[in-house]
mmCIF file of C-alpha atoms in Angstrom:
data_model
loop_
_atom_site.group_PDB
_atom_site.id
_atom_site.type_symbol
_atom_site.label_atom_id
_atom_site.label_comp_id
_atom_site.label_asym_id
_atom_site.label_seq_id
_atom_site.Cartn_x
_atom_site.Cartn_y
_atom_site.Cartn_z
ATOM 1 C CA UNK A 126 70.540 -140.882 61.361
ATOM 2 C CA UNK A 127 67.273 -141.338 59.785
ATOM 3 C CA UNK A 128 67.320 -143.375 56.410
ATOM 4 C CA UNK A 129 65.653 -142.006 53.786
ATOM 5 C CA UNK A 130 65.426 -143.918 50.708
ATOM 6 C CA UNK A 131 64.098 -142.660 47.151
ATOM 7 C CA UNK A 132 65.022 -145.917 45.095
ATOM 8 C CA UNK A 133 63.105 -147.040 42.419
ATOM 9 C CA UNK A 134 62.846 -150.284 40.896
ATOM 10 C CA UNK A 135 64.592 -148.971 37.583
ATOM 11 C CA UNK A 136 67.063 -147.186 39.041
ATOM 12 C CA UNK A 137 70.671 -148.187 37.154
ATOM 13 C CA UNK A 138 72.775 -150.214 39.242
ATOM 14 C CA UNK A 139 76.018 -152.432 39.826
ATOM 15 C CA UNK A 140 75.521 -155.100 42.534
ATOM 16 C CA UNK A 141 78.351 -157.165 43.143
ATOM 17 C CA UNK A 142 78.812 -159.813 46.025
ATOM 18 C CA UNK A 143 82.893 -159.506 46.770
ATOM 19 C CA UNK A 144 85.752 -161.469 49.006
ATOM 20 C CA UNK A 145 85.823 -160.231 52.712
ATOM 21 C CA UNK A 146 89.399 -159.095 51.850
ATOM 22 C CA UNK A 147 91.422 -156.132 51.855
ATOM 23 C CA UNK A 148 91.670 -157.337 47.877
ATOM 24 C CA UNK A 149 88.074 -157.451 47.870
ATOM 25 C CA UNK A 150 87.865 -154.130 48.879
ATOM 26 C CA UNK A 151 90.123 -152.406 46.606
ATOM 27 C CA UNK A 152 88.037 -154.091 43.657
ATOM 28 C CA UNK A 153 85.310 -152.946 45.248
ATOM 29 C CA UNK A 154 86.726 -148.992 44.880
ATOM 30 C CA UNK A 155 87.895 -149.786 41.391
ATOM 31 C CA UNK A 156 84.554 -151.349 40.257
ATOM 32 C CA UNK A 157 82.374 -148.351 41.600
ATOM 33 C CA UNK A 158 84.643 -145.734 39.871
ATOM 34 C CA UNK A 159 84.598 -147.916 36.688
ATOM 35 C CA UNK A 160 80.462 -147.978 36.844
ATOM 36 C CA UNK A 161 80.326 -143.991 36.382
ATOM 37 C CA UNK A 162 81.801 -144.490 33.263
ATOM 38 C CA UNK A 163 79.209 -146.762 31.838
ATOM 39 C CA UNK A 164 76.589 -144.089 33.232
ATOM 40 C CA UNK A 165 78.795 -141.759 31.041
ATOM 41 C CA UNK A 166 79.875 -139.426 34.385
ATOM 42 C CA UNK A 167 83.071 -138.233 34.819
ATOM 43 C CA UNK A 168 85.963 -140.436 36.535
ATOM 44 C CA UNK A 169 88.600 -137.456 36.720
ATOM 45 C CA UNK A 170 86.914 -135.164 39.280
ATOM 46 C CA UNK A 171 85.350 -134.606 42.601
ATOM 47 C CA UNK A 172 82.567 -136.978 41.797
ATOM 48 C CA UNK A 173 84.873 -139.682 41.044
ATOM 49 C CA UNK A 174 87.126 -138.895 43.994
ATOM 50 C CA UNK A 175 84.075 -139.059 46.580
ATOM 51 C CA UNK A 176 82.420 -142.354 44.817
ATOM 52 C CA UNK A 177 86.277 -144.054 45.357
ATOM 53 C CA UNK A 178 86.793 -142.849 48.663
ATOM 54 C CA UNK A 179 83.222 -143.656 50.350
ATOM 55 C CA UNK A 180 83.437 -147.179 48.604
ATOM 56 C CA UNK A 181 86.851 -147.626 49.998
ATOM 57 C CA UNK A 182 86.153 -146.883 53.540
ATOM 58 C CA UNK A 183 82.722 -148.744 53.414
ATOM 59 C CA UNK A 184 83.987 -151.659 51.793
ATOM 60 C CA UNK A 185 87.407 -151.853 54.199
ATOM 61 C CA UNK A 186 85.081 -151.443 57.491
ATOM 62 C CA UNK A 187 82.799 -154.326 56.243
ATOM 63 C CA UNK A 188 86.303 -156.638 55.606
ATOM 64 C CA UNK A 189 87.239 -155.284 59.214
ATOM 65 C CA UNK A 190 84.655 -154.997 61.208
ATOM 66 C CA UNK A 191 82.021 -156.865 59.615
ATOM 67 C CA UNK A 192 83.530 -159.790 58.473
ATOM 68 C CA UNK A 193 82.151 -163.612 59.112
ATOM 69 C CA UNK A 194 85.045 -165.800 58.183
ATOM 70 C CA UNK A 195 83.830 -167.716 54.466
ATOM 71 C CA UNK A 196 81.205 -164.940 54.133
ATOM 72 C CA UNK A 197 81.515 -162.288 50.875
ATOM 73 C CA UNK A 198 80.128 -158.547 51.410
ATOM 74 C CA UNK A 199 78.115 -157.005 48.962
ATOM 75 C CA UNK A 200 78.154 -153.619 47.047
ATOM 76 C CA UNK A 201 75.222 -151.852 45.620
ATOM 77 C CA UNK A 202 76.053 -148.675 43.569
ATOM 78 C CA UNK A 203 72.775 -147.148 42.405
ATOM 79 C CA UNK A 204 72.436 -144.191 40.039
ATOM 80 C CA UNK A 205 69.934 -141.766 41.388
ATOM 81 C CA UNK A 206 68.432 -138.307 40.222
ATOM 82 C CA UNK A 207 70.528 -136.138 42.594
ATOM 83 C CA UNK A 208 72.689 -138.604 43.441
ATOM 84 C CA UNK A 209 74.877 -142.070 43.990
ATOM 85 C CA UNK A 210 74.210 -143.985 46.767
ATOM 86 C CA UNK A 211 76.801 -146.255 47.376
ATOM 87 C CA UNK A 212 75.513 -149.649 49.768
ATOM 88 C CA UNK A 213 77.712 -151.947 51.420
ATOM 89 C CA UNK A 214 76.482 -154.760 53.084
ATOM 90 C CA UNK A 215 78.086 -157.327 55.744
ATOM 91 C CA UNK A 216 76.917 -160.474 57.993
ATOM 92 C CA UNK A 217 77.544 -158.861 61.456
ATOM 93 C CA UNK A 218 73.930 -156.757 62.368
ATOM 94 C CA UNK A 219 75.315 -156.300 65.875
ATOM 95 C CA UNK A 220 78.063 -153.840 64.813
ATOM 96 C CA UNK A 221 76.864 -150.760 63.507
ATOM 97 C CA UNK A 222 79.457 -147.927 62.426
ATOM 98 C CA UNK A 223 79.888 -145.401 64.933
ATOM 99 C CA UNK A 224 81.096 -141.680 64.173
ATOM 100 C CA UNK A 225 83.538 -140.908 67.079
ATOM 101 C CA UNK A 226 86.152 -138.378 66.992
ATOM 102 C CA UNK A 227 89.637 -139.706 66.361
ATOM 103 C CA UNK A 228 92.387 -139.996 68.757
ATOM 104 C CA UNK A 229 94.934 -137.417 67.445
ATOM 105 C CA UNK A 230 97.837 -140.144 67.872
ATOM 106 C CA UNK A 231 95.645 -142.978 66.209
ATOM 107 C CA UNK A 232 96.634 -144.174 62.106
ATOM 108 C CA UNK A 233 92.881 -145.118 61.384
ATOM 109 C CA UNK A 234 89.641 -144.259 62.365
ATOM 110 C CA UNK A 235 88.817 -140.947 60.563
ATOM 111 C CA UNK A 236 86.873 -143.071 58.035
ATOM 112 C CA UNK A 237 84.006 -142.741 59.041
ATOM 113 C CA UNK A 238 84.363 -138.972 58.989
ATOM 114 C CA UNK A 239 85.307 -138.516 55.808
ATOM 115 C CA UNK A 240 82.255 -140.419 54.579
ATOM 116 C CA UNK A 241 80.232 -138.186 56.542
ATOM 117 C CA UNK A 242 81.738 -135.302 54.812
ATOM 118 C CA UNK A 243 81.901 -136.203 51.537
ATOM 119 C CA UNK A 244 78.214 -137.064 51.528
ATOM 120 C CA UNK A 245 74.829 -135.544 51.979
ATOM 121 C CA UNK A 246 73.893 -138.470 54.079
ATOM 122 C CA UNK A 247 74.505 -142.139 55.152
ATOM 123 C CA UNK A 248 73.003 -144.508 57.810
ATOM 124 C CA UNK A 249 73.070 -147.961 58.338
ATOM 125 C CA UNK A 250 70.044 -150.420 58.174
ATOM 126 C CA UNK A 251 69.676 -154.088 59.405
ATOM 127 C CA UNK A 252 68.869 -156.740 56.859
ATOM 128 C CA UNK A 253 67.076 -159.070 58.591
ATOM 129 C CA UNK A 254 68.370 -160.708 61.783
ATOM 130 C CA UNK A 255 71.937 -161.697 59.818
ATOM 131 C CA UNK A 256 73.257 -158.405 57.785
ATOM 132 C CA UNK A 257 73.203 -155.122 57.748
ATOM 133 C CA UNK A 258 73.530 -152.390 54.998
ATOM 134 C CA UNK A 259 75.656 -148.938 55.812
ATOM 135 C CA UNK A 260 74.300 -146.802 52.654
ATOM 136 C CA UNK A 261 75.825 -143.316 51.658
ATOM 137 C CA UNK A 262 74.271 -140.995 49.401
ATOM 138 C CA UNK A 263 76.885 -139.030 47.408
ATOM 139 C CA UNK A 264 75.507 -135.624 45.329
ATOM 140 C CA UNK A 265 75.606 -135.313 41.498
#
């Protein structure tokens, strides 16, 4: 996918650098959720329920798949006209997420896919030659 970005400067945000741990991760759900409230948004509803879910799955495939052992991943919730983009960031560049059908037997790997359907876009950018950024945009 093509990124498109349409952040400005001002733009109200949470950035957080967080433990690559399944603990992490979970605080990294419960922290997003918690921001909408201080932008006044709902926490009860679909909104809330897509803003938990993309974190989760972004924030547990950084702590699996992206992890550097001693290294922290970092979250980026920005408030947006249309929208929440939700930005997770980990120290391995050289594995990008993938969106594969899942094995009808398998227990995980329909992640991805629900990220892809509960938002109007995502994509994943490198930062420099040591990170990378996997970015979801979720409508208001």
């Amino acid at each position: 996918m093509k990124p498109t970005f349409n952040v400005t400067p001002e733009a109200p945000r949470l950035t957080l650098r967080l433990s690559s741990t399944p603990r992490g991760a979970r605080l990294a759900r419960r922290l997003a959720v918690d921001q909408l409230t201080r932008w006044r948004l709902p926490t009860d509803g679909p909104l809330a329920w897509a803003v938990a879910t993309v974190t989760a799955e972004l924030a547990l495939n950084a702590v699996t798949h992206g992890r550097t052992p001693g290294r922290d991943f970092g979250l980026c919730v920005r408030l947006l006209t249309d929208t929440i983009r939700i930005e997770v960031s980990d120290t391995r560049p050289d594995r990008y997420p993938v969106l594969v059908p899942p094995d009808d037997t398998a227990e995980q790997g329909r992640g991805l896919l629900l990220v892809d359907a509960l938002t109007s876009n995502w994509g994943c950018v490198p930062r420099g030659t040591c990170a990378k950024t996997v970015w979801a945009d979720i409508p208001r």
